[in-house]
Each structure stands twice: as C-alpha cells, then as structure tokens.
Amino acid sequence: MKNIKSLKTIKLLALLFISTLVSVSCSSDDDDDDHDHEEELITTVTYELTNGTDVVTLEFQDLDGEGGANGTYTISGPLTANTTYSGTIELLNETENPADNITLEVEDEGDEHEFFYTSTVSGISVSKDDMDEDGNPIGIETTLVTGDAGTGSLTIVLKHEPTKPNNGTSADAGGSTDLEVSFSISVQ
Amino acid sequence: MKQLIIGLALAISCFSYSQNCNYTFLGELKDFHDKSAIASATIFIKQKDKYIVSDLDGKFKIEDLCSGTITLTITHVGCETKTVSYKIDNDTFKTIYLEHHLEELKEVVVNSNLKTEHTSIEQAINKQVLENYTDKSLGDALNTISGVSSLNTGSTIVKPMIHGLHSSRLLIVNNNVRLFDQEWGDEHAPNIDVNSSNSITVVKGANTLKYGSDAIGGLILIKPRNYAAVDSLFGSSILSLNSNGRGGIINSEIVKTFKSGFYSRIQASYKQFGDFKAPEYYLTNSGLKNINASANIGYRSFEKGFDAYYSVVNNEFAILQSSHIGNVNDLVAAINSREPRVIEDFSYNIDYPKQNILHHLAKIEAYKRFKKLGKLSVQYDMQINRRKEFDLRRGDLADTPVIDLRLFTNSLQSNLRIDYIDNLKIDTGVLVRYQQNDAVSGTGVSPLIPDFDKYEASVYMIGNYGLNDSSDINAGIRYDYSRIEAEKRYNLTDWNETYNYDELFPEFETNTIENSNILTRPEFSFHNISANLGYSKQLKGNMSIYVNYGLATRVPNPSELFSDGLHHSAARIETGLLTLNKETAHKFAASLERNNPGFGFSISPYFKHIKDYIQLIPIGITTTIRGAFPVWEYNQTNAQIYGIDIDVNKKITNRFGYKGSLSLLKGENLSEDIPLIHMPSTNFTNSISYNNEELNDLSISLIHKTVLQQNRYPDYNFYTFDPILQEDVYVDISSTPPAYSLFSFNSSLSFKAFKKGTLKLEFNIENIFNTQYNEYLNRLRYFSDELGRNFNLKIKINY
C-alpha cells in the first residue's frame, strides 16, 4: 500500500515538473520589417598629430565595410624630426547620418579597450595620456615624440577585452582585435 | 490454446434455455488486404461464454442463437484482436475483416532488426542506448554508429555527419516531420531532444526517397514509440549528474494508454551545465541550458487512427570565449598558443558569445485503411525556428544578437501505401511545402541569411516486390520542384565588379540604392529527379546481403547562395554565390550482414560520386579596418567519397561479450585532385562487456576508441603580413591534430522498485585517463583541447 502511494506521488511530481517546464518554455516573438544598418561598423580612423601649427593627419577610410572595395589610406604630410606631437584618435561610422562617433563608446568602456601604437621608424615613441576607471591607459589621447628623420610604418591596434594592465604590447594584451591599420609615414 | 480448451469445456457444460433460440450465425473471416481466408482464428462468443475456431476457409457457424445482440471477440496469431457486435433477429451471414500484418503492431518490442524497408542499409540505436546519452546531444548518440561522426563547435554543439557529409546533405526526420532548423550552418546543431524519441535509425543506403531527394549523406529517422491498446498508466524519470561541467539533466515521461486505442504522452527535460573542463584548464564560457518538452495524443486502431504531436526545444549554448577573435593575427596567436587566451574559474554563467535557439514543432497525422487497397495517411506539420547568436559587441549593442533569424516551415503531405497484393507494396505520395525566413531586424548588422520565401512540391512512388521468400527488390522515383524568392542588399562594388552580377542577373536588380548598397530580389527555380534501386537476399545462417543504388540531387541552400559576412570564430569572410548549381550524387552501397547474438557482423562498403559538390574554400585576402581577412567562397567541384564500415559482435562466454567497429573513409576533390576538407579520419572502437542477469542485471563494460590522424587534407594554409612584427606570418589552419585513444567505463545495476517498477543505477567514467587531445572535426580545435575526465551517475526509475 505504501508503495502504491509513493508511486502515485512520483507520478504527480513528474506531471507537475513537466507542466512547469512546458509553461516556462513558451515565449513570444515580436518583429518589425525595417532592414538593418551596420551600426557597429568602424568606417574611418583619423589620427591627428598636432604641434602648434604643424598638423599631420593620418586617415584610413573604408566606407563599405568588410568586403566590397578595399579601404584607402590618406596621410596629409611628413612628420617633423625631433618634435613632440599631441595625438588624438577618432573612430567614426560614416554609414550613419550624422556619422556615429565610435570613440565615445570606446571611452565609455575604457576598461574593456586599449589602443596600441607601434612604429618601425626609429626614435618614434608614443605614450598614452588618458586612463580608464582602473587607472590603466586607453590610448585615445597620446603624445608622440619623433627622433631623427626616417621612413617606415605606424600601426594602430584597438583591442577589445585585453588583459589590463599589460606590458604595453598588443601581443601581451591578447583580447580580440577591433581595429588594425598600418600607415606608411616619413619623418623629415 | 489452454483458454480455448477451458472455453470449450465451459461451453459444453452450459445449457441454453431461452425461448426463440434457433437462429444461426454464419461468419467468414478474411484478411483486410488481400481478402484471403483466415483459418484457425479463435472466436469468443460473449453471450454464450463459448469459444469456437474458424475452419480452413475462414468460416465458422454459431447455431441455436436467441434474438438479441451477439458479441464476438476474434483473435488470431499475428492479428489485432477484434471485437464486433451484431443484432440477431434472423439467420445471419457476415464477413469480418481482420488485419494480419504484424508490423502494424510493433508495440513494445524494441527490435533493431526491423528495417524501415526490406532492402535498406541502415543501423539503429534503441531506447536503452539513447538513455545513456540522455544529457548529451543527438550527434553524440549517433557517433556510436560506424560511419557516423560529427562536426563540432566546442563540446556541446554537435552536428551529425554520415560518411563525411553533414548539414543540408543529411535529412533528419523527427516523428515523420523533416526537421528545418537552419541546418545549413556548420555551427548549427539539430534541435532535437534525444529524450523525446524511442529509437533512431540511420539509413546509410538509398532508401530515403519517401522523405526527400537530397539525402546525399543519408537519413536520420527519429521514431516515437507505438503503444499497446491496453488500459495503463506508466512513466519513467532519469536523473543524470556529471562531474565535468558540474551539471546534468532531469527528464520525465508519463504515458496513459487506453484499451480503446487512445493514448497520450507527455515528456519534459531540463538540462544545465556550467563551464566544462579540459584536462588542464576550464573552458571559460562553455556551459549550456536546455528546456525541452514534447507531448502527443492519438488513437490507433487497425482501420484508422490519428496522432497529434508537439515539441519545443529551447537551447542556450555558451561558446568558448577564447574563440571570439578579431582578425587573422589573433587567429595566429591562438594557433601558436597552447592554451585558450581566457581561462577563468568555473562558472555556470552563459556569457557572450552564445547561441539561443527556440524550435517549435507541431504535427497532426491521420490514417485510414481501405479494403482491397491499403493505408492512406495525411499529415500537416509546422515548425518555427528562432535562432539568435550573440557576440562580443560594443556599447548599446552588447545585448543585441548579431544573428536573429526566424524560419517558419509548413508542410502538407500524404502517403498511400498499397499493400493488398501479397508480394508487392507500393508507397506513393505528394508533398507541398512553404517556407519563410525572416531576418529579424534590430540586430545592427546586415543579416547573414536574407529574407526569403521558398515553395516546394514533390511527388514520389516507391515499390517493394518480394521476388521470393528470401529476396526483395525495391525501386523508387521522386520529382521535386522548388522555388526560392529572396530579398537581399548587396554591396554595390560586390554586385557590379567582384561578382559581375549586374550582367549575370540584371533581372534581380531593383532601383533602390542606398549607402552603397543595392536592393536585389534573386529568384531561382529548380527541378529535381531522384531515384533508388535496392536488392536484398537472406542467405543461410542468419546472413543477408543488400545492394543499393541511389540518385540524389540537392538544391543549393540559402547559406550557399546568399551568405555574406564575417565569421568571428573562423576569422574569415564567407561569401555565397548566386551562380551555384544543384549537386547531383550517385550513391552505391552494399552490405553483408549476419544477425546473430553469438557472432554477428556487418560489412558495408560504399561509394559516392558527387557532381558539382558545393564546398567552402579560401580564395584570397581582403583588407579591412580590422586588418587582413581571408575570404572563403562557395565553389563547386566534382567529388567522390568512398569507404567501408565494419561492425562485429561476439559472445565470448555466456556473460562476456565483445563488440567492435571500424570506419574507413576517403574523400577526394576530383576537379583539383586533392583531398576534401573536413573528412573523418579512420577510427575504430572495441568494447568488452560483462552481464549478469542473476545479480541485479549487473552490467559492466570497458570501451576503447581510437581516432587516427587525418593525413589526407587539403592545404589551405596561407601567409599574412603582421604589421607589428613587420613580417609575413604563416597561418596554419589546415594541419590536423595527432591520433588519440580514449577509454571509458560503464556500469549499471537494476532493482525492483514499487509494485511493477524498476530502479536502475548507473555509474560511468568518460576519458578515464584524462587524455589531452584535439579533434580535427571540431571547429574550435585551434582554441582549446577537448574535454577531460568525467564521472557520471544516473538514476532511472520506471513506474
């Protein structure tokens, strides 16, 4: 008799369990018919270096995003040797109107992002002048110091979810790459 | 027989003392199908409490009947018991039809020898084996069959593969409903809860026409259980707990059956796992959460019946966080590093990237039998598949999926089985299907698969002819029409220059151009013919031989036609092509089988030639703001795949048994004379088991599996420039991981519990030696090792 009773209880419990799951697993879908813009896209990177009236602008632009036509590099002119520039980077999504300033999103999530600047031109050093909420550099505001004349590349990398703090190299930071552009520059 | 004697004895001892009791009832028993006489059936006369037996002509006679109602219950070996009532007010003659096809009554028996067709080359897994995989996926369960492997994304997204073919080249039929769940993606696992099914059959040969024309790889049939028409209430529950992932499943099923033939069933399961563990580290963000439920209600009798079925699968899969990478240089870093880049402590959290899939399936099926013809069934089914994929995103979009697709499928089909002729069975049917894909807006990215409508209509006829007692011949033909109408925005440069579509498909263009995108309306129609031919012969000594030929055609799927975008875990841009043609495959398969528990085997060679085989291969590199990316494009080549599957079972002593299997396969790209990508390597399994029925059905087994290194792979490696290192780096995406061997241990004990129930306890260990290994067919093999050791405890209760 006891067995039968416990059997009934088990059946009842099982039924209860099943009906709970059935009611939980139903959910509603909603939808409208607009098509999507590429909201997350970065189309344009501008790195502006200023020393008084000496302004050098490095720009990469790929308006149709990944795929399609390749992006284009525009470099306004050579950098001056043995000069200290203050640098500011700006990321835009120009498929939106007005253009969406992605730099602000990066700044808001400063602890999850970091820019890395490397150059093959000897004597160029870049230091990061801004900090996230934990006191680690972000790299939107920078100081670039040139050495003697030379030519080479300046590579800018933006990492999402890097290890922070790191030893200053993008390799050590890990994370996933949101941006990787390489400008051919010359110092005169 | 005993009952008959008692009945007769009772009948003799009875006296009839009613007034008007001299009517005679003459009866004739005939087979429903071919109207042949049924001899030696037992007829129980309720009013007289008497048993009689039909003669050689199927006739019987009841004399001295009184006016009133007479109720007869007729039973015959291999027949469904039938009860009929007649009003008697005169001498009466009646013909009563009985069903003597045993296969319609395959109630309780789990019989893996019962083939879907006589000539079919197939293998099945029964409920008992499925229960071992209660907290795993369909792909894991099927992996136990020789010739079946899987393409994995991590450890939880498991896509079955038959003879190296997967995705749209496999048909998955759940409860007679063809599954449509955006199966085209490599990282889309079928949305099936193994707990809702009773047995699974994998058809490797050509007997697949009833379900579709495009089963180039094969067919997976997931079958529910048929219930006996008795008054009963029963159920079962399983609780499974695992050390690896610190999770498990709870599953319950309750069935109510009635003598009248009605039945109802309800089942539900809840599964959760946290981060799994490779031998040396936790796989951060690799857990899952599933809620599944299914229910059906129906009525079965010999002449008519119906079944209404509904199931919902709600899966949430975390995807290894380290597999989200930004560009090729990140991929190089992952390949060169021995460990994932993110290793954190154990957690149940399902973070980004992840997949969230909700799949509803509903069907209603009804059948009726017609005398001197056969069985007509009609079925309507509906499926809604909502797939959301979340990635690591910036800002306000962090909680918005990058992929949000809803696929809605409707089918109406009928099948007529003509079986009144003894040796000949014909199945013929028609199908109409409408499918709609909705790329749900609000994702903030242009959809990977565009909005489309798809229309299909099919007609088929399959005949099975019994040449003699031991051999059968089977032939079938099928015609399919399909039309796809899509709406997609193309990048103007891609449309005009890269792919030259402006000249190839000017009719698809609309005048809408915005943000350097052109709105297009691609439309395609396809006509397909497919066919099969099969032969089977039973030989002496439980041996049989099967030979199959199949012609299968497959229309390019939406992903092959339209996909266009970045795949983060592969660090590549994947591009579909509108110029793709359909695939045509010739399949040859044979099998020599010996079905015997003492010593049995099956040796099954196969050969497939596929014309215009669609594959995804790298074609170049594009420069984006994230750096360089390889571009992978769908192209078509001629391919052939051939191999052999061998299974052996041998009883060593009464209690010890051995089982082994071996799969060998070669895939070749004939157009370029190189191997095909992602083909399973040679693998074999051995297991030794001990069973003792007297000792609580004790069962212990030790299983070994070895997967050899795949030495035949296409070399798609390339160099990419690393601007930080200022040098070209080698991207080794093709090399295959070394061979590995795994050992596992299973044990179980059964106890009697409650009145009629049983309690079964199981203890299992997977990957006993905590072996560190990688699998070629895991898309995330660059990022982490496979799973380490797992202890599993299962409690099953039948009540």
PDB file of N, CA and C in Angstrom, chain B residues 56 94 100 107 247 283-284 333-334 337 355 392 404 488 532 549 682 723:
ATOM      1  N   LEU B  56     -10.768 -24.037 -42.370  1.00  0.00           N
ATOM      2  CA  LEU B  56      -9.745 -23.713 -43.359  1.00  0.00           C
ATOM      3  C   LEU B  56     -10.166 -22.607 -44.324  1.00  0.00           C
ATOM      4  N   LYS B  94     -22.212 -12.894 -42.064  1.00  0.00           N
ATOM      5  CA  LYS B  94     -21.352 -11.693 -42.016  1.00  0.00           C
ATOM      6  C   LYS B  94     -19.927 -12.050 -42.416  1.00  0.00           C
ATOM      7  N   HIS B 100      -3.745  -9.001 -40.602  1.00  0.00           N
ATOM      8  CA  HIS B 100      -2.724  -9.914 -40.148  1.00  0.00           C
ATOM      9  C   HIS B 100      -1.293  -9.461 -40.478  1.00  0.00           C
ATOM     10  N   GLU B 107       4.445  -3.007 -31.116  1.00  0.00           N
ATOM     11  CA  GLU B 107       4.121  -2.184 -29.960  1.00  0.00           C
ATOM     12  C   GLU B 107       5.318  -1.976 -29.061  1.00  0.00           C
ATOM     13  N   GLY B 247      27.032  19.453 -14.013  1.00  0.00           N
ATOM     14  CA  GLY B 247      25.632  19.598 -14.384  1.00  0.00           C
ATOM     15  C   GLY B 247      25.037  18.269 -14.765  1.00  0.00           C
ATOM     16  N   LEU B 283      37.166  25.484 -19.577  1.00  0.00           N
ATOM     17  CA  LEU B 283      36.830  26.100 -20.849  1.00  0.00           C
ATOM     18  C   LEU B 283      35.841  27.220 -20.543  1.00  0.00           C
ATOM     19  N   THR B 284      36.378  28.412 -20.359  1.00  0.00           N
ATOM     20  CA  THR B 284      35.548  29.522 -19.911  1.00  0.00           C
ATOM     21  C   THR B 284      34.458  29.831 -20.929  1.00  0.00           C
ATOM     22  N   ALA B 333      47.825  33.924 -33.235  1.00  0.00           N
ATOM     23  CA  ALA B 333      48.187  33.875 -31.816  1.00  0.00           C
ATOM     24  C   ALA B 333      47.519  32.690 -31.136  1.00  0.00           C
ATOM     25  N   ALA B 334      46.244  32.417 -31.495  1.00  0.00           N
ATOM     26  CA  ALA B 334      45.513  31.299 -30.879  1.00  0.00           C
ATOM     27  C   ALA B 334      46.114  29.962 -31.282  1.00  0.00           C
ATOM     28  N   SER B 337      49.451  29.464 -29.506  1.00  0.00           N
ATOM     29  CA  SER B 337      49.413  29.344 -28.054  1.00  0.00           C
ATOM     30  C   SER B 337      48.847  27.974 -27.694  1.00  0.00           C
ATOM     31  N   GLN B 355      24.651  31.129 -28.297  1.00  0.00           N
ATOM     32  CA  GLN B 355      23.539  30.898 -29.221  1.00  0.00           C
ATOM     33  C   GLN B 355      22.288  30.623 -28.410  1.00  0.00           C
ATOM     34  N   LEU B 392      30.530  39.237 -28.884  1.00  0.00           N
ATOM     35  CA  LEU B 392      31.048  40.296 -28.030  1.00  0.00           C
ATOM     36  C   LEU B 392      30.910  41.594 -28.799  1.00  0.00           C
ATOM     37  N   ASP B 404      19.797  37.088 -35.988  1.00  0.00           N
ATOM     38  CA  ASP B 404      18.464  36.829 -35.457  1.00  0.00           C
ATOM     39  C   ASP B 404      17.596  36.403 -36.640  1.00  0.00           C
ATOM     40  N   LYS B 488      17.577  40.759 -50.837  1.00  0.00           N
ATOM     41  CA  LYS B 488      18.871  40.957 -50.183  1.00  0.00           C
ATOM     42  C   LYS B 488      19.532  42.221 -50.684  1.00  0.00           C
ATOM     43  N   ASN B 532      15.930   5.495 -56.661  1.00  0.00           N
ATOM     44  CA  ASN B 532      16.705   4.478 -55.956  1.00  0.00           C
ATOM     45  C   ASN B 532      16.348   3.083 -56.437  1.00  0.00           C
ATOM     46  N   TYR B 549      21.443   1.333 -54.944  1.00  0.00           N
ATOM     47  CA  TYR B 549      21.921   2.452 -55.764  1.00  0.00           C
ATOM     48  C   TYR B 549      20.966   3.614 -55.547  1.00  0.00           C
ATOM     49  N   THR B 682      40.222   7.652 -40.125  1.00  0.00           N
ATOM     50  CA  THR B 682      39.969   6.264 -39.739  1.00  0.00           C
ATOM     51  C   THR B 682      39.782   6.168 -38.224  1.00  0.00           C
ATOM     52  N   PRO B 723      51.674  43.659 -39.201  1.00  0.00           N
ATOM     53  CA  PRO B 723      52.291  44.985 -39.229  1.00  0.00           C
ATOM     54  C   PRO B 723      53.080  45.311 -37.958  1.00  0.00           C
TER      55      PRO B 723
END
